[in-house]
Short mmCIF file of C-alpha atoms in Angstrom, two decimals:
data_model
loop_
_atom_site.label_atom_id
_atom_site.label_comp_id
_atom_site.label_asym_id
_atom_site.label_seq_id
_atom_site.Cartn_x
_atom_site.Cartn_y
_atom_site.Cartn_z
CA MET A 1 -16.22 -5.70 26.77
CA PRO A 2 -16.28 -1.91 27.10
CA GLU A 3 -13.16 0.03 26.17
CA ARG A 4 -11.97 2.93 28.30
CA CYS A 5 -11.12 6.18 26.61
CA ALA A 6 -9.61 9.50 27.61
CA THR A 7 -13.01 11.11 28.10
CA LYS A 8 -14.65 8.74 30.53
CA VAL A 9 -18.04 7.43 29.50
CA GLU A 10 -19.88 5.86 32.40
CA THR A 11 -20.76 2.22 31.80
CA ILE A 12 -23.97 0.62 33.02
CA LEU A 13 -24.33 -3.15 33.24
CA VAL A 14 -27.99 -4.06 32.69
CA VAL A 15 -28.90 -7.52 34.00
CA GLU A 16 -32.39 -8.44 32.82
CA ASP A 17 -33.74 -11.69 31.35
CA GLU A 18 -36.74 -10.11 29.57
CA GLU A 19 -35.44 -8.93 26.21
CA PRO A 20 -38.04 -6.15 25.65
CA VAL A 21 -37.27 -4.63 29.06
CA ARG A 22 -33.53 -5.04 28.52
CA ASP A 23 -33.72 -3.32 25.13
CA LEU A 24 -35.90 -0.48 26.43
CA VAL A 25 -33.62 0.23 29.39
CA SER A 26 -30.55 0.09 27.17
CA MET A 27 -32.07 2.47 24.63
CA TYR A 28 -32.91 5.13 27.21
CA LEU A 29 -29.51 4.87 28.90
CA LYS A 30 -27.68 5.16 25.58
CA LYS A 31 -29.75 8.26 24.73
CA GLU A 32 -28.35 9.82 27.91
CA GLY A 33 -24.79 9.13 26.82
CA PHE A 34 -24.08 6.01 28.87
CA GLN A 35 -22.26 3.00 27.52
CA VAL A 36 -24.39 -0.09 28.10
CA GLU A 37 -23.45 -3.73 28.52
CA THR A 38 -26.11 -6.39 29.04
CA ALA A 39 -26.50 -9.83 30.59
CA GLU A 40 -29.58 -12.05 30.44
CA ASP A 41 -28.86 -14.32 33.42
CA GLY A 42 -27.12 -14.26 36.78
CA GLU A 43 -24.11 -16.36 35.81
CA LYS A 44 -23.24 -14.13 32.86
CA ALA A 45 -23.73 -11.06 35.04
CA LEU A 46 -21.10 -12.27 37.51
CA VAL A 47 -18.64 -13.08 34.73
CA MET A 48 -19.08 -9.62 33.21
CA ALA A 49 -18.93 -7.78 36.54
CA ARG A 50 -15.61 -9.48 37.23
CA SER A 51 -14.15 -8.96 33.76
CA PHE A 52 -14.55 -5.18 33.74
CA THR A 53 -15.61 -2.49 36.19
CA PRO A 54 -19.04 -1.03 35.47
CA ASP A 55 -19.92 2.32 37.03
CA LEU A 56 -23.35 0.99 38.03
CA ILE A 57 -25.34 -2.24 37.77
CA LEU A 58 -29.08 -2.44 37.10
CA LEU A 59 -29.92 -5.87 38.47
CA ASP A 60 -33.20 -7.75 38.05
CA LEU A 61 -34.11 -10.03 40.97
CA MET A 62 -35.83 -12.84 39.09
CA LEU A 63 -33.08 -14.22 36.86
CA PRO A 64 -32.28 -17.62 35.34
CA LYS A 65 -29.34 -19.67 36.69
CA LEU A 66 -28.55 -17.28 39.58
CA ASP A 67 -31.11 -14.94 41.11
CA GLY A 68 -30.44 -11.26 41.73
CA TRP A 69 -29.95 -11.68 45.47
CA THR A 70 -27.15 -14.20 44.91
CA VAL A 71 -25.53 -12.02 42.24
CA CYS A 72 -25.64 -8.98 44.54
CA LYS A 73 -24.16 -10.94 47.44
CA GLU A 74 -21.29 -12.25 45.29
CA ILE A 75 -20.53 -8.83 43.79
CA ARG A 76 -20.48 -7.23 47.23
CA LYS A 77 -17.67 -9.57 48.29
CA THR A 78 -15.23 -7.77 46.01
CA THR A 79 -16.58 -4.36 45.05
CA SER A 80 -18.79 -1.49 46.18
CA VAL A 81 -20.06 -0.71 42.67
CA PRO A 82 -23.52 0.92 42.93
CA ILE A 83 -26.38 -1.55 42.41
CA ILE A 84 -29.99 -0.67 41.63
CA MET A 85 -32.32 -3.66 41.89
CA LEU A 86 -35.28 -4.17 39.56
CA THR A 87 -38.20 -6.13 41.00
CA ALA A 88 -41.54 -7.05 39.48
CA ARG A 89 -43.02 -8.12 42.77
CA GLY A 90 -43.09 -4.81 44.58
CA GLU A 91 -43.13 -6.71 47.86
CA GLU A 92 -41.62 -5.10 50.92
CA PHE A 93 -39.63 -8.23 51.78
CA ASP A 94 -37.84 -8.12 48.42
CA ARG A 95 -36.88 -4.48 48.86
CA VAL A 96 -35.65 -4.91 52.43
CA LEU A 97 -33.64 -8.03 51.57
CA GLY A 98 -32.07 -6.32 48.58
CA LEU A 99 -31.06 -3.28 50.62
CA GLU A 100 -29.66 -5.43 53.42
CA MET A 101 -27.51 -7.30 50.89
CA GLY A 102 -25.96 -4.04 49.78
CA ALA A 103 -28.15 -2.63 47.01
CA ASP A 104 -28.12 1.16 46.76
CA ASP A 105 -31.64 1.61 45.43
CA TYR A 106 -34.52 -0.34 43.91
CA ILE A 107 -37.10 0.23 41.18
CA THR A 108 -40.40 -1.63 41.06
CA LYS A 109 -41.73 -2.86 37.70
CA PRO A 110 -43.48 -1.56 35.73
CA PHE A 111 -41.46 1.64 35.87
CA SER A 112 -41.10 4.81 33.85
CA PRO A 113 -37.90 4.79 31.77
CA ARG A 114 -37.41 8.46 32.66
CA GLU A 115 -37.66 7.63 36.37
CA MET A 116 -35.14 4.83 35.85
CA VAL A 117 -32.67 7.22 34.21
CA ALA A 118 -33.20 9.75 37.00
CA ARG A 119 -32.50 7.09 39.64
CA VAL A 120 -29.34 6.00 37.83
CA LYS A 121 -28.06 9.57 37.64
CA ALA A 122 -28.89 10.21 41.30
CA VAL A 123 -27.01 7.13 42.52
CA LEU A 124 -24.01 7.92 40.30
CA ARG A 125 -24.02 11.51 41.56
CA ARG A 126 -24.01 10.38 45.21
CA THR A 127 -21.24 7.89 44.49
CA LYS A 128 -19.12 10.55 42.80
CA GLN A 129 -19.63 13.02 45.64
CA ALA A 130 -18.64 10.40 48.18
CA GLY A 131 -15.54 9.53 46.17
CA GLU A 132 -14.47 13.16 46.08
CA GLN A 133 -14.37 13.34 49.85
CA ASN A 134 -10.94 12.78 51.33
CA ALA A 135 -11.28 12.92 55.04
CA LEU A 136 -10.38 11.12 58.22
CA LEU A 137 -12.53 10.94 61.32
CA SER A 138 -10.60 10.02 64.44
CA PHE A 139 -12.03 9.10 67.83
CA PRO A 140 -10.50 7.28 70.83
CA GLY A 141 -9.82 3.78 69.50
CA LEU A 142 -11.60 4.39 66.19
CA LEU A 143 -10.33 5.70 62.84
CA ILE A 144 -12.58 6.14 59.79
CA ASP A 145 -10.86 6.82 56.46
CA HIS A 146 -13.44 7.87 53.88
CA SER A 147 -11.11 7.98 50.88
CA ALA A 148 -10.06 4.37 51.46
CA SER A 149 -13.40 3.14 52.87
CA ARG A 150 -11.38 1.84 55.78
CA VAL A 151 -12.23 1.52 59.47
CA GLU A 152 -9.69 0.71 62.17
CA VAL A 153 -10.28 -0.19 65.81
CA ASP A 154 -7.13 0.25 67.89
CA GLY A 155 -5.07 0.06 64.71
CA ARG A 156 -6.73 -3.10 63.38
CA GLU A 157 -8.84 -2.91 60.23
CA ILE A 158 -12.37 -4.28 60.42
CA GLN A 159 -14.45 -5.32 57.43
CA LEU A 160 -17.73 -3.50 56.81
CA THR A 161 -20.17 -3.72 53.93
CA PRO A 162 -20.44 -0.54 51.81
CA LYS A 163 -23.75 0.42 53.41
CA GLU A 164 -22.47 -0.25 56.93
CA PHE A 165 -19.52 2.00 56.19
CA GLU A 166 -21.74 4.76 54.81
CA LEU A 167 -24.01 4.54 57.86
CA LEU A 168 -21.07 4.73 60.28
CA TRP A 169 -19.50 7.60 58.32
CA PHE A 170 -22.72 9.60 58.30
CA LEU A 171 -23.38 9.20 62.02
CA ALA A 172 -19.74 9.86 62.94
CA SER A 173 -19.76 12.98 60.77
CA HIS A 174 -22.60 14.36 62.90
CA PRO A 175 -21.70 13.35 66.47
CA ARG A 176 -24.30 13.72 69.23
CA ARG A 177 -27.05 14.51 66.75
CA VAL A 178 -30.08 12.20 66.83
CA TYR A 179 -31.41 10.82 63.54
CA SER A 180 -34.63 8.89 63.13
CA ARG A 181 -34.74 5.70 61.08
CA GLU A 182 -36.56 7.54 58.32
CA GLN A 183 -33.91 10.27 58.22
CA LEU A 184 -31.10 7.72 58.05
CA LEU A 185 -32.82 5.93 55.17
CA GLU A 186 -33.14 9.22 53.32
CA TYR A 187 -29.62 10.49 54.00
CA VAL A 188 -27.66 7.22 53.76
CA TRP A 189 -29.72 5.30 51.20
CA GLY A 190 -30.44 8.49 49.31
CA TYR A 191 -34.21 8.44 49.01
CA ALA A 192 -37.36 8.52 51.14
CA TYR A 193 -37.97 4.81 51.69
CA PRO A 194 -41.74 4.10 51.81
CA GLY A 195 -41.56 0.70 53.48
CA ASP A 196 -40.40 -0.82 56.75
CA PRO A 197 -37.59 1.27 58.33
CA ARG A 198 -36.33 -1.75 60.27
CA THR A 199 -33.62 -2.22 57.66
CA VAL A 200 -31.80 0.57 59.56
CA ASP A 201 -32.06 -1.45 62.78
CA THR A 202 -30.54 -4.46 61.02
CA HIS A 203 -27.56 -2.44 59.76
CA ILE A 204 -27.07 -0.77 63.15
CA LYS A 205 -27.10 -4.16 64.90
CA ARG A 206 -24.48 -5.62 62.55
CA LEU A 207 -22.34 -2.50 62.77
CA ARG A 208 -22.40 -2.57 66.59
CA GLU A 209 -21.50 -6.27 66.63
CA LYS A 210 -18.51 -5.75 64.35
CA LEU A 211 -17.24 -2.81 66.39
CA LYS A 212 -17.78 -4.64 69.70
CA ASN A 213 -16.19 -7.87 68.49
CA ASN A 214 -13.07 -5.90 67.66
CA GLY A 215 -12.89 -4.19 71.04
CA ALA A 216 -14.47 -0.84 70.25
CA LYS A 217 -16.78 0.95 72.68
CA ASN A 218 -20.44 1.41 71.85
CA PHE A 219 -20.26 4.56 69.74
CA ILE A 220 -23.79 4.21 68.37
CA VAL A 221 -26.42 4.93 71.01
CA THR A 222 -30.14 4.22 70.78
CA VAL A 223 -32.33 7.15 71.75
CA TRP A 224 -35.59 5.45 72.58
CA GLY A 225 -38.54 6.68 70.59
CA LYS A 226 -36.34 8.93 68.44
CA GLY A 227 -33.56 7.04 66.67
CA TYR A 228 -29.77 6.80 66.90
CA ARG A 229 -26.80 9.05 67.58
CA PHE A 230 -23.02 8.74 67.46
CA GLU A 231 -21.73 9.35 70.99
CA VAL A 232 -18.28 10.81 71.61
CA ALA A 233 -16.75 10.92 75.08
CA GLU A 234 -15.89 14.36 76.40
#
C-alpha cells in the first residue's frame, strides 16, 4: 500500500480489468508525478479503497466479481473521494447512472491518455478548491457547513450524498439566481455534459425530499422553462 511522506504525492487508484489499458493509464499518471495503485476487479478495489485513502479513483464499469456501479455505491457510503468512471459503452444510460451514484466525471473508451490526465487534474483541482473553502451558510432553519460537508435542519444533521451537498451549496451560495440544468451540470459537475440533463432533476428531487422529510421549507424553487433557484424569505 502507498506510503505517505512529508511532501504529499497524490495517489490514484486505477481499477481496470484490461491489463494493457491499466498499464497505459498507470504509465501516463506516473509520468505526471502521481503515485499509482491498481486493482483488476471490483472486490480488490473495495479492499484497497478501504485500506488506504486514495486522492482519486479511476473506476472501470465492466469489472469481474463486482461491477463499477456496485463499487461506486459502496465507496460512497463512507467517503467522498473523487471518482472518474471509465466506460467502453458510451451509452447515455451508463453515464447518467454513474453520475447519479456519485461519480464526479466519466471518460468513454477509447480515450486519449492526455485527455485522461487532464480530466484527473481538473477533478483534483476542483476538489482541492472546495476543500480550501471554510464557510457557513445560514438561513432560517437551515445551516450548511462547507468545511465539514454538513447540513443541519433545525439543529438536526441530515445525510446528503457528496453531489447533493455540492448542488445545495452551489445554489445556496447564489440565492435568487436562476440556473438552467445545463449550467448546473457545468458548474456542479465541472464539465459541459453532452447528454440528458435530467440527472439534475433527479438530484434536485432527492435533495428536496431529504430537506422536506426533515422539516425544512422548500428552498429550491422550479422556474418553469428556465431551471432552478434557491429562494430565501425576505
